GROMACS .gro file of N, CA and C in nm:
model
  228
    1UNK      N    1   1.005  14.420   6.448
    1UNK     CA    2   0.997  14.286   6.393
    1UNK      C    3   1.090  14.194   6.472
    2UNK      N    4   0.986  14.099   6.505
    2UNK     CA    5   1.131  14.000   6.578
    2UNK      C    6   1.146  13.864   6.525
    3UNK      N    7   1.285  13.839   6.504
    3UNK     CA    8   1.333  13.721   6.419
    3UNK      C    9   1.314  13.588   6.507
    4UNK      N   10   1.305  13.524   6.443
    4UNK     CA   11   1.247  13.317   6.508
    4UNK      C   12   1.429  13.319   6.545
    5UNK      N   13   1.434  13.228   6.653
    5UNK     CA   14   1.584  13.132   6.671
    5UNK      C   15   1.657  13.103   6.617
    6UNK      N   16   1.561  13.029   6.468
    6UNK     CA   17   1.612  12.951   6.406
    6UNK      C   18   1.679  13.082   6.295
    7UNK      N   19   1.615  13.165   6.231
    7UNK     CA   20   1.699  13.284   6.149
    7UNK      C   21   1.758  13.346   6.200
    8UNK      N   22   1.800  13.346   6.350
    8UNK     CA   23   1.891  13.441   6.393
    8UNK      C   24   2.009  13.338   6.413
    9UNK      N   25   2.023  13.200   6.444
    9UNK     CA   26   2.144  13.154   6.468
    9UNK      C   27   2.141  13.166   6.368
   10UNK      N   28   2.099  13.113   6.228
   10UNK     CA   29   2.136  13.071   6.083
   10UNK      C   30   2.235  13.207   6.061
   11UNK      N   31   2.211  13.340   6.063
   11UNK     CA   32   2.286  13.439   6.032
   11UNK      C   33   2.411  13.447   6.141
   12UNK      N   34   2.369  13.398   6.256
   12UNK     CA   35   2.539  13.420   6.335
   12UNK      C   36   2.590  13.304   6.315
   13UNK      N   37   2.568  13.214   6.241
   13UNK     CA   38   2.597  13.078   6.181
   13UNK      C   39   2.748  13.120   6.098
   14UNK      N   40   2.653  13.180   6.029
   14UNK     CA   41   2.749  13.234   5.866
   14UNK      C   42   2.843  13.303   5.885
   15UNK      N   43   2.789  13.409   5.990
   15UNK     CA   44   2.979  13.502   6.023
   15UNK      C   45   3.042  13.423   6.081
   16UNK      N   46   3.035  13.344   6.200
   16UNK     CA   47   3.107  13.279   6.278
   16UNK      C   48   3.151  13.137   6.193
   17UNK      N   49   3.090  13.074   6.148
   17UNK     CA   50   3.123  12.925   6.138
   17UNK      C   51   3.080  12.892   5.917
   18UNK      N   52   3.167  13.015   5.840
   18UNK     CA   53   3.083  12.960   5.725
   18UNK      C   54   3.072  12.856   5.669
   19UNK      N   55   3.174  12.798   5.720
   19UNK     CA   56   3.175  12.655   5.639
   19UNK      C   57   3.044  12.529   5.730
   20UNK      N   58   2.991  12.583   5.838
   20UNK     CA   59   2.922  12.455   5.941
   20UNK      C   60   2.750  12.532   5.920
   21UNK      N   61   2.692  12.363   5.933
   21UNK     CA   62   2.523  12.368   5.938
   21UNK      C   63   2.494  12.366   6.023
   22UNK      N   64   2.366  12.385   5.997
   22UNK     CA   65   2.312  12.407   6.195
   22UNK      C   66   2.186  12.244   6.171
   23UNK      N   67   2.241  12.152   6.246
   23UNK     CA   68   2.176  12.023   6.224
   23UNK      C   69   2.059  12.050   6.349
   24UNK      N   70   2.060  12.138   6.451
   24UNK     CA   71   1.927  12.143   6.532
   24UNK      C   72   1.919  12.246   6.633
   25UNK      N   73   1.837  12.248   6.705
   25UNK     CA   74   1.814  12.401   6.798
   25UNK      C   75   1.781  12.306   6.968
   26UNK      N   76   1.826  12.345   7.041
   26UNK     CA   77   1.731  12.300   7.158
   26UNK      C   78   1.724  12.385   7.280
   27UNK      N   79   1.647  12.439   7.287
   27UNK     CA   80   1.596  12.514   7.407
   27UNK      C   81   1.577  12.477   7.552
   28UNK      N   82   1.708  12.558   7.624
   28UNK     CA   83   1.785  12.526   7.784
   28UNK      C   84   1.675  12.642   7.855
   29UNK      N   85   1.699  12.560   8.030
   29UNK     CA   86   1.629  12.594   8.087
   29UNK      C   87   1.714  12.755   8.109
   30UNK      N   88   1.642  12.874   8.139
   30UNK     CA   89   1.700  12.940   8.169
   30UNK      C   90   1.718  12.972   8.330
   31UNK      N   91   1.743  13.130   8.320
   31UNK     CA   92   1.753  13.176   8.466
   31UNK      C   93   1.655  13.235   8.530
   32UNK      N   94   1.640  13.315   8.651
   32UNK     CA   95   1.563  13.395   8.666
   32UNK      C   96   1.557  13.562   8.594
   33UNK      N   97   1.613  13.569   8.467
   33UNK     CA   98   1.689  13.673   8.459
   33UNK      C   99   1.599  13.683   8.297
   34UNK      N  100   1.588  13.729   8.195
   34UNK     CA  101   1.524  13.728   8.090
   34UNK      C  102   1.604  13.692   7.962
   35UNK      N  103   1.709  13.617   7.984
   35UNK     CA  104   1.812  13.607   7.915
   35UNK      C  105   1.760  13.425   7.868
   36UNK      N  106   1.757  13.393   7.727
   36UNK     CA  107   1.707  13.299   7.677
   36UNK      C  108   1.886  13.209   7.620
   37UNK      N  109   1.851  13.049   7.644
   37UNK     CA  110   1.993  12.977   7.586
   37UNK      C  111   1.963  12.892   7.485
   38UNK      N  112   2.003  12.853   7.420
   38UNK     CA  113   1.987  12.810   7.309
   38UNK      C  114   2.125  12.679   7.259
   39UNK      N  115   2.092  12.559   7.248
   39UNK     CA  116   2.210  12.495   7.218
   39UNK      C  117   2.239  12.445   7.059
   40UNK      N  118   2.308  12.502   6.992
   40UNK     CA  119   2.335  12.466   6.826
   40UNK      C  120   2.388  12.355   6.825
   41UNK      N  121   2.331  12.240   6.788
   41UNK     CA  122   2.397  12.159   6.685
   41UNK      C  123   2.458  12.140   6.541
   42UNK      N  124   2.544  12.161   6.565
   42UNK     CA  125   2.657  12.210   6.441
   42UNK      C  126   2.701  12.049   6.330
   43UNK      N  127   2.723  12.086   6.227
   43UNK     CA  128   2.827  11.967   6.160
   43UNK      C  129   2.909  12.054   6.060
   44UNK      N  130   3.009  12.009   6.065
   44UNK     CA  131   3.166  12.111   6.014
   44UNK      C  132   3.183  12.215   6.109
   45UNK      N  133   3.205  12.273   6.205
   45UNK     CA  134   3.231  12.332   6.249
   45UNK      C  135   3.321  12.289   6.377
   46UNK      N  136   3.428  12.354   6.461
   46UNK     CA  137   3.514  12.366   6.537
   46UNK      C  138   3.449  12.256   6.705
   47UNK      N  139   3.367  12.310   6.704
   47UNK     CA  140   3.277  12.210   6.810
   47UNK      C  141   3.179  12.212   6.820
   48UNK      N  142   3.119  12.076   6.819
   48UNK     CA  143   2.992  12.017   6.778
   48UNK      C  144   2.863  12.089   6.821
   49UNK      N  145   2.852  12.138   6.922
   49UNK     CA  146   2.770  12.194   6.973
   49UNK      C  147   2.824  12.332   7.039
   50UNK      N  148   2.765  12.473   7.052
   50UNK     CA  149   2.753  12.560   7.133
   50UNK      C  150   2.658  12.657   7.169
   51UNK      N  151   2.659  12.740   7.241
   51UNK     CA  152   2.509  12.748   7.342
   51UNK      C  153   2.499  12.892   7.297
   52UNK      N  154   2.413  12.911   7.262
   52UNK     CA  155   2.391  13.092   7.228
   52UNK      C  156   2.296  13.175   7.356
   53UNK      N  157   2.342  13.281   7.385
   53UNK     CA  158   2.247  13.357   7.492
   53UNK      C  159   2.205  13.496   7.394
   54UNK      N  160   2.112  13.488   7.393
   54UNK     CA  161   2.017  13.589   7.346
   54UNK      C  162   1.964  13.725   7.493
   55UNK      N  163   1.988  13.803   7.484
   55UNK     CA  164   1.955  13.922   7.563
   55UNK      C  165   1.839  14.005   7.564
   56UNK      N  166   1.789  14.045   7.633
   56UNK     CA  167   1.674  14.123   7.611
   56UNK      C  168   1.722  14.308   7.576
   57UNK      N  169   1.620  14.339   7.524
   57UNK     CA  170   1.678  14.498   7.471
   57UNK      C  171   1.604  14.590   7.600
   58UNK      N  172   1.498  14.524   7.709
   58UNK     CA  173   1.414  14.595   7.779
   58UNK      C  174   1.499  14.660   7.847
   59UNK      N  175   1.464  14.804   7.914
   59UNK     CA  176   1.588  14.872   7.981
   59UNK      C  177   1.569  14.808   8.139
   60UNK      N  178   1.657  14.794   8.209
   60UNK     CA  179   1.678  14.781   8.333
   60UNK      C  180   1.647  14.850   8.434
   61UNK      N  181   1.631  14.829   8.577
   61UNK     CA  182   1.631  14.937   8.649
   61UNK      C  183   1.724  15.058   8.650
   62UNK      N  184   1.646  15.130   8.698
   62UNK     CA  185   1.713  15.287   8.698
   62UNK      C  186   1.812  15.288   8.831
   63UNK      N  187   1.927  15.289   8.824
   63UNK     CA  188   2.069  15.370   8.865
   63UNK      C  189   2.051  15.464   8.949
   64UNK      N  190   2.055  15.511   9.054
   64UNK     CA  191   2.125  15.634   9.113
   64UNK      C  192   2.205  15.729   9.056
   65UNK      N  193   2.132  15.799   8.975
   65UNK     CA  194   2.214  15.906   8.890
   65UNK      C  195   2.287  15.931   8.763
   66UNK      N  196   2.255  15.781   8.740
   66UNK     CA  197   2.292  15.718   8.607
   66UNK      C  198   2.209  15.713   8.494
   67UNK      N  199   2.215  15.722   8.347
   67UNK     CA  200   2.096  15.680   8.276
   67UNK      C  201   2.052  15.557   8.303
   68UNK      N  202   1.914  15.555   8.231
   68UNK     CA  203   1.883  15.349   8.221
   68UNK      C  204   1.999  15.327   8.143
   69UNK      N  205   1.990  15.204   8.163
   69UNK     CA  206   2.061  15.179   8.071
   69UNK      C  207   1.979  15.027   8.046
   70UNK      N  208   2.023  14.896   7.939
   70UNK     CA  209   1.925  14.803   7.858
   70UNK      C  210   2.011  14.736   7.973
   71UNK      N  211   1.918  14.595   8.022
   71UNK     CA  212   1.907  14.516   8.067
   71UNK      C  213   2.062  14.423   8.000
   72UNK      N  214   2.078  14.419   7.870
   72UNK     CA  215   2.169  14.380   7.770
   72UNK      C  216   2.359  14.440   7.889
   73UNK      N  217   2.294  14.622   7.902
   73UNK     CA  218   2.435  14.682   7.935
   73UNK      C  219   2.464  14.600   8.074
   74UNK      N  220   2.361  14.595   8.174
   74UNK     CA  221   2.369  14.604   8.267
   74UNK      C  222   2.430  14.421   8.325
   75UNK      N  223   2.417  14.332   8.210
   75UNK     CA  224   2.467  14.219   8.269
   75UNK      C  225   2.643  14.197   8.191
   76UNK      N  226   2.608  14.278   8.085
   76UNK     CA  227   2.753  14.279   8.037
   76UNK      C  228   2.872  14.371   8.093
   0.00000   0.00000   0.00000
């Protein structure tokens, strides 16, 4: 099952920022890379706006001797 933008900031909303709303979403150009950005418009919260990167779970190329490992490990 995969969650919309908008219910996944709303929940990293709440741990991170409980007291701030999310007044809008806007969708940044990305990279060549599969990694999606996302800019929150906030009100009550610490600063007005910040940019969320969402990761892909697909595994990456295969390593020399290494497991795969997720596309996620491999940029972090």
């Amino acid at each position: 099952m995969q969650v919309d933008d908008r219910t996944l900031a709303l929940e990293l909303l709440a741990k991170a920022y409980p007291q701030a709303s999310l007044e809008g979403i806007q969708h940044l150009a990305g990279d060549a890379s599969g990694r999606r950005f996302l800019r929150l418009y906030l009100h009550g919260a610490p600063s007005p706006t910040i940019i969320l990167m969402l990761l892909k779970r697909r595994l990456g190329p295969p390593a020399a001797g290494r497991p795969e490992i997720t596309q996620d490990d491999s940029f972090v």
